[in-house]
mmCIF file of C-alpha atoms in Angstrom:
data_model
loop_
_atom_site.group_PDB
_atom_site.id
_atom_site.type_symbol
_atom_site.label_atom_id
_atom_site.label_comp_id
_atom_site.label_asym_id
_atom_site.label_seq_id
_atom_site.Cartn_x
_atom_site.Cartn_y
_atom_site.Cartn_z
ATOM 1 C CA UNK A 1 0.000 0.000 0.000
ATOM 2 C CA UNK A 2 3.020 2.396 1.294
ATOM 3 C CA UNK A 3 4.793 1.752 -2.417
ATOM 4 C CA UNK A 4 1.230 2.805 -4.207
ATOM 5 C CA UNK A 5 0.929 5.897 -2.528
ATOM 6 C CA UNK A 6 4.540 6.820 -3.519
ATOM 7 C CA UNK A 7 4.153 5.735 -7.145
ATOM 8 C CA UNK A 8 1.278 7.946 -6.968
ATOM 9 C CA UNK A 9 3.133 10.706 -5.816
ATOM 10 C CA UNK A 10 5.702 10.553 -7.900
ATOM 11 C CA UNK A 11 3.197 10.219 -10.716
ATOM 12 C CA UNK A 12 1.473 13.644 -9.830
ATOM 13 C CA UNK A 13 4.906 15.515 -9.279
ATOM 14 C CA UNK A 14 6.157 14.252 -13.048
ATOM 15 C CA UNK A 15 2.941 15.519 -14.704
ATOM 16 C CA UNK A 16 3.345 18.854 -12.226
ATOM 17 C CA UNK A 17 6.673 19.212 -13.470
ATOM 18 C CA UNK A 18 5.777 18.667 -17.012
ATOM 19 C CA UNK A 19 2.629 21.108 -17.238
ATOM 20 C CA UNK A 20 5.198 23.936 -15.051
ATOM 21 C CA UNK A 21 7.489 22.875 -18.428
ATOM 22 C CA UNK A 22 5.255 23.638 -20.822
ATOM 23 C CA UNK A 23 4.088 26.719 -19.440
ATOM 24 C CA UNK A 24 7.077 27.945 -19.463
ATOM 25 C CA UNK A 25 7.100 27.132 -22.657
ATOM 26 C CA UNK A 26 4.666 28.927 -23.612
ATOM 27 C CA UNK A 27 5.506 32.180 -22.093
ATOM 28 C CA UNK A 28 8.802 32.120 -23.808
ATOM 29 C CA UNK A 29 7.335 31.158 -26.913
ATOM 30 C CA UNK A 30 4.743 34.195 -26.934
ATOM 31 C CA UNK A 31 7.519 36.408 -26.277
ATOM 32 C CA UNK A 32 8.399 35.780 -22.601
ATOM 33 C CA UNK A 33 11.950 36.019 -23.067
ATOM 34 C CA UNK A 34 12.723 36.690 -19.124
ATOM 35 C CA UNK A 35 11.211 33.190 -17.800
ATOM 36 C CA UNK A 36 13.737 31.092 -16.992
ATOM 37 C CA UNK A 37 13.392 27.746 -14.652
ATOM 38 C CA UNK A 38 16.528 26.589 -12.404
ATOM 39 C CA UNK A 39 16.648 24.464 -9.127
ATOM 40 C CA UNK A 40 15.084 27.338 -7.159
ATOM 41 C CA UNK A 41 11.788 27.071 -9.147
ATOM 42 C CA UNK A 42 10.413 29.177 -12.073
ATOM 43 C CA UNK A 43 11.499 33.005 -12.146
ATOM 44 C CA UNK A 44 9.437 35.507 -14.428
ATOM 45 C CA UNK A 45 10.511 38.938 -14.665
ATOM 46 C CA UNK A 46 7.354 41.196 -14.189
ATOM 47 C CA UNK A 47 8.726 44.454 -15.141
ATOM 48 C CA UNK A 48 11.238 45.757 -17.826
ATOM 49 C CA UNK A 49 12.457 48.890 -18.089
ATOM 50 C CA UNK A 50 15.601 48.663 -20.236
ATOM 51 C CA UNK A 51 15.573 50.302 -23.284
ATOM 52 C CA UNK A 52 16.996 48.883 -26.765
ATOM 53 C CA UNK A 53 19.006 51.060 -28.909
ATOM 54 C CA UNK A 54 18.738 50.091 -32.850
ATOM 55 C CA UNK A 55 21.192 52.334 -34.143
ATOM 56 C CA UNK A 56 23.400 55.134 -33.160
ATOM 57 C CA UNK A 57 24.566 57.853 -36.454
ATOM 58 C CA UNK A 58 27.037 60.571 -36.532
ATOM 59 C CA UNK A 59 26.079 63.446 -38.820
ATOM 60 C CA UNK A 60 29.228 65.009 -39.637
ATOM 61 C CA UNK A 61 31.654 64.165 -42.081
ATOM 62 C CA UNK A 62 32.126 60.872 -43.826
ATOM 63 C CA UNK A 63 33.737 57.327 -42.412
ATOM 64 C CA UNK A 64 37.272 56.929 -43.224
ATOM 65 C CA UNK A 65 38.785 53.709 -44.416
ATOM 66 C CA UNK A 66 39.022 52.064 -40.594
ATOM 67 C CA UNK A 67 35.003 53.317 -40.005
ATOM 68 C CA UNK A 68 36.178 56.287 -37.986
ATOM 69 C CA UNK A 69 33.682 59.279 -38.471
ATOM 70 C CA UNK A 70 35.598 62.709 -38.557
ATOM 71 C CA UNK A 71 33.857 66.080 -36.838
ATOM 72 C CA UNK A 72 35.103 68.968 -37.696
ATOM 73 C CA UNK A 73 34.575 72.775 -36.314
ATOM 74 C CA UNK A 74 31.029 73.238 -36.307
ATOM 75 C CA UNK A 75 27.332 71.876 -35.990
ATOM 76 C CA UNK A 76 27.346 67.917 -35.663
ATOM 77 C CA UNK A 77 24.261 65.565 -34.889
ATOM 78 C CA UNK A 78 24.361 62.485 -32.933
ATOM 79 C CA UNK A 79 21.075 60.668 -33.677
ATOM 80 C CA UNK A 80 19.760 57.195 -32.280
ATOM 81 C CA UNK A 81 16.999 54.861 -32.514
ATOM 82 C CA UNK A 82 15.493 53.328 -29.464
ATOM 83 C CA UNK A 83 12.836 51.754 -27.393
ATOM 84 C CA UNK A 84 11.939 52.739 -24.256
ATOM 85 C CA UNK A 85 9.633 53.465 -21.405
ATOM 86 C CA UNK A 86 9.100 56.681 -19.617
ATOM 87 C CA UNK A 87 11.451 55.411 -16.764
ATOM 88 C CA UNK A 88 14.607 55.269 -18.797
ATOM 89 C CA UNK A 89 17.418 57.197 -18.625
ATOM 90 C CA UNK A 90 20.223 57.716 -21.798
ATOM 91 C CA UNK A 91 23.256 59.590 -21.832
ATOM 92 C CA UNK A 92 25.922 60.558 -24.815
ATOM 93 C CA UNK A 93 29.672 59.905 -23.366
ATOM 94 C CA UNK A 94 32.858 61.524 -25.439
ATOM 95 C CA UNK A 95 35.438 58.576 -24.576
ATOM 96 C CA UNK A 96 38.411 57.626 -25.368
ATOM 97 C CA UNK A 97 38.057 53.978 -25.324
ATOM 98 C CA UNK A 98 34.701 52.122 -25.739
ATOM 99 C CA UNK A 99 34.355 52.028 -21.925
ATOM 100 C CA UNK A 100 32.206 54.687 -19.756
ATOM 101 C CA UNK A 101 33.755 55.837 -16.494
ATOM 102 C CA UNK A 102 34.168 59.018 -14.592
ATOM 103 C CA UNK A 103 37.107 60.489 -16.927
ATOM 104 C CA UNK A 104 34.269 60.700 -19.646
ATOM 105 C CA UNK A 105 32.766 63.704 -20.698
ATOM 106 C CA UNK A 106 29.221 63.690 -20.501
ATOM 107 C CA UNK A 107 27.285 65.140 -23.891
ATOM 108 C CA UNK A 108 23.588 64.287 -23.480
ATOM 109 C CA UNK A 109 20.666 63.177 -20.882
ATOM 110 C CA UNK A 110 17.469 62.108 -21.432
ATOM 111 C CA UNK A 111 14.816 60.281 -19.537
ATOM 112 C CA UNK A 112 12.999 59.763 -23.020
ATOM 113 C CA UNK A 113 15.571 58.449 -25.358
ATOM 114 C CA UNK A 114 12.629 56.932 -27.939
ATOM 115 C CA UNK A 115 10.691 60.622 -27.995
ATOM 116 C CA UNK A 116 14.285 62.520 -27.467
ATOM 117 C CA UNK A 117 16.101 60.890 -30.504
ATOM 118 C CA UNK A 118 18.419 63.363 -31.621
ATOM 119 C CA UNK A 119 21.265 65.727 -30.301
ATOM 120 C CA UNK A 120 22.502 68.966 -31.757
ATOM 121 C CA UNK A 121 26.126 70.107 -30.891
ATOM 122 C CA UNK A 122 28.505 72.160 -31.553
ATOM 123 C CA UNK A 123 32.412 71.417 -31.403
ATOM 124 C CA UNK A 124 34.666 74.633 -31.137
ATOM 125 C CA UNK A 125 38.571 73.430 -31.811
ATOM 126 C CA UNK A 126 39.817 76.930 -30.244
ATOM 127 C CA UNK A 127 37.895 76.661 -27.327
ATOM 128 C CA UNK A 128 38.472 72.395 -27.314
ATOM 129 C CA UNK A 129 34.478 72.450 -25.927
ATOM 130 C CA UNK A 130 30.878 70.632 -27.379
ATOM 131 C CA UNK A 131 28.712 73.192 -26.674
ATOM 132 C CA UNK A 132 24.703 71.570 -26.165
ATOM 133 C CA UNK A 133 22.172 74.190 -26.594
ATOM 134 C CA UNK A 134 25.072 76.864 -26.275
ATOM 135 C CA UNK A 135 26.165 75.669 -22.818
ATOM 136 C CA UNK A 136 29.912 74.631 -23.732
ATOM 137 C CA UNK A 137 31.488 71.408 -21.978
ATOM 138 C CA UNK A 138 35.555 71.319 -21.932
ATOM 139 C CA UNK A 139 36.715 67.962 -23.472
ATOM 140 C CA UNK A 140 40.152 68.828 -22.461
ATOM 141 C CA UNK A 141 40.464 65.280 -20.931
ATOM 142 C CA UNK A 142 39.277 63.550 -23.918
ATOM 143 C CA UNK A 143 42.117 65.151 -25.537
ATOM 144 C CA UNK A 144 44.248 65.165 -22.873
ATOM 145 C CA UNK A 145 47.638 62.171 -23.883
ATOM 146 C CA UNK A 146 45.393 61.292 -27.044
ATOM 147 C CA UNK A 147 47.122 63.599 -29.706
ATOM 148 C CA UNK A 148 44.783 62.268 -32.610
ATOM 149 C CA UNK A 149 41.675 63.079 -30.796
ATOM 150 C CA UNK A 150 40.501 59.921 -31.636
ATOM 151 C CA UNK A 151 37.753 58.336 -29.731
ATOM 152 C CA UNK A 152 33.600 57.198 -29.301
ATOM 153 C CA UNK A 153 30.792 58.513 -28.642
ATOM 154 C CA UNK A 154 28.742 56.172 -26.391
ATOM 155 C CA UNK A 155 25.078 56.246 -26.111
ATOM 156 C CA UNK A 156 24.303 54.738 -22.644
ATOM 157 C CA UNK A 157 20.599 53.774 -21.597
ATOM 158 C CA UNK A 158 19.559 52.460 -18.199
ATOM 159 C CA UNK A 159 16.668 50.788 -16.281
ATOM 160 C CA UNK A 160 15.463 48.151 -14.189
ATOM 161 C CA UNK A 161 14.565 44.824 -14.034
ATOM 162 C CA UNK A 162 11.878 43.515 -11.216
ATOM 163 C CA UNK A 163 11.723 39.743 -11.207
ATOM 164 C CA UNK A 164 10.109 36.942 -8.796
ATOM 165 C CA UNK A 165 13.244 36.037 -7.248
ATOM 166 C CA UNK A 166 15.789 38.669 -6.924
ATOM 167 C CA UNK A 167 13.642 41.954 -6.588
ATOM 168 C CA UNK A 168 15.327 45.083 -8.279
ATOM 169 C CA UNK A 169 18.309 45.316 -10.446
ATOM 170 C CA UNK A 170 19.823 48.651 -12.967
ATOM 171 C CA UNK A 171 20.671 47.089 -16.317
ATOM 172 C CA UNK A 172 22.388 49.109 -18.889
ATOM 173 C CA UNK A 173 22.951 48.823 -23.109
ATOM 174 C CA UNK A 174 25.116 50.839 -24.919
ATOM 175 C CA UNK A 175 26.158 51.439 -28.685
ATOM 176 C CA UNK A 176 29.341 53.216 -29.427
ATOM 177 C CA UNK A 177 30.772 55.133 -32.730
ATOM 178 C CA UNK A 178 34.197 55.948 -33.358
ATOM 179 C CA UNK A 179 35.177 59.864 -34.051
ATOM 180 C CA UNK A 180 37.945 61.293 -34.290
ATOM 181 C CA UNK A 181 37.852 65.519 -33.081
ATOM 182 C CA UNK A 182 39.419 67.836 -36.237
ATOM 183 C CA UNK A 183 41.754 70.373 -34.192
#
């Protein structure tokens, strides 16, 4: 009797298990993408906030041979595409190497990178600044020990993640395009 109750046991878990499989399944196949199923049990992320970005343009002068995209003295554009909620934030980053940290200069912010798609600057080689909406920013780091003035500009866009097992967490994306600053 003991070894019929257990076979039935084990008989309900299996077919448990298998309908928790398929529904899983099913959310990832109808675009579900954040349900994932481990020892600890089934985890669905609820909430999404992290915005895509398509495509990231320069609109100054045209790519060199090695893809680099010169600016000279004057008007530029830096234009993305993106997808996002209302509780994103983006940011444009002058770097020197295809890394953000704090010895970046920051170009742009935005908490609505998908309605705010495009930035207007303005690069002044006497004064080494990008001016945004005629408020200059000094790039003298970016050109500080980089003699070519070569570099990226990185568009950065943040949010969160809530899921069922670990709460909270900031995820980032990021395209980058290489310039190079005409002195």
């Amino acid at each position: 009797m003991y070894i019929a109750h257990i076979a039935t046991f084990g008989h309900h878990l299996m077919k448990s298990t298998l309908l928790i499989s398929a529904l899983c399944s099913l959310l990832v196949a109808c675009g579900g993408g954040d349900v994932t199923v481990n020892s600890d049990g089934i985890n669905i992320v609820g909430v999404d906030t992290v915005p895509t970005i398509n495509a990231l343009r320069v609109t100054a002068g045209d790519k060199d041979a090695n893809g680099i995209t010169p600016i000279n003295d004057g008007v530029f554009t830096v234009q993305w595409d993106a997808k996002a909620t209302d509780t994103a934030t983006f940011n444009l980053h002058l770097s020197k190497d295809m890394l953000v940290s704090s010895d970046d200069t920051d170009l742009f912010f935005t908490l609505n990178p998908e309605k705010n798609a495009r930035a207007t600057l303005v690069w002044d080689k006497d004064k080494d600044n990008i001016s945004l909406s005629g408020i200059p920013t000094s790039v003298n780091s970016f050109l500080s020990n980089n003699p070519e003035a070569k570099g990226y500009i990185i568009a950065k866009a943040c949010g969160f993640k809530v899921d069922t097992a670990g709460g909270s967490r900031k995820e980032c994306v990021q395209k980058e395009i290489a310039i190079k600053l005409i002195k």
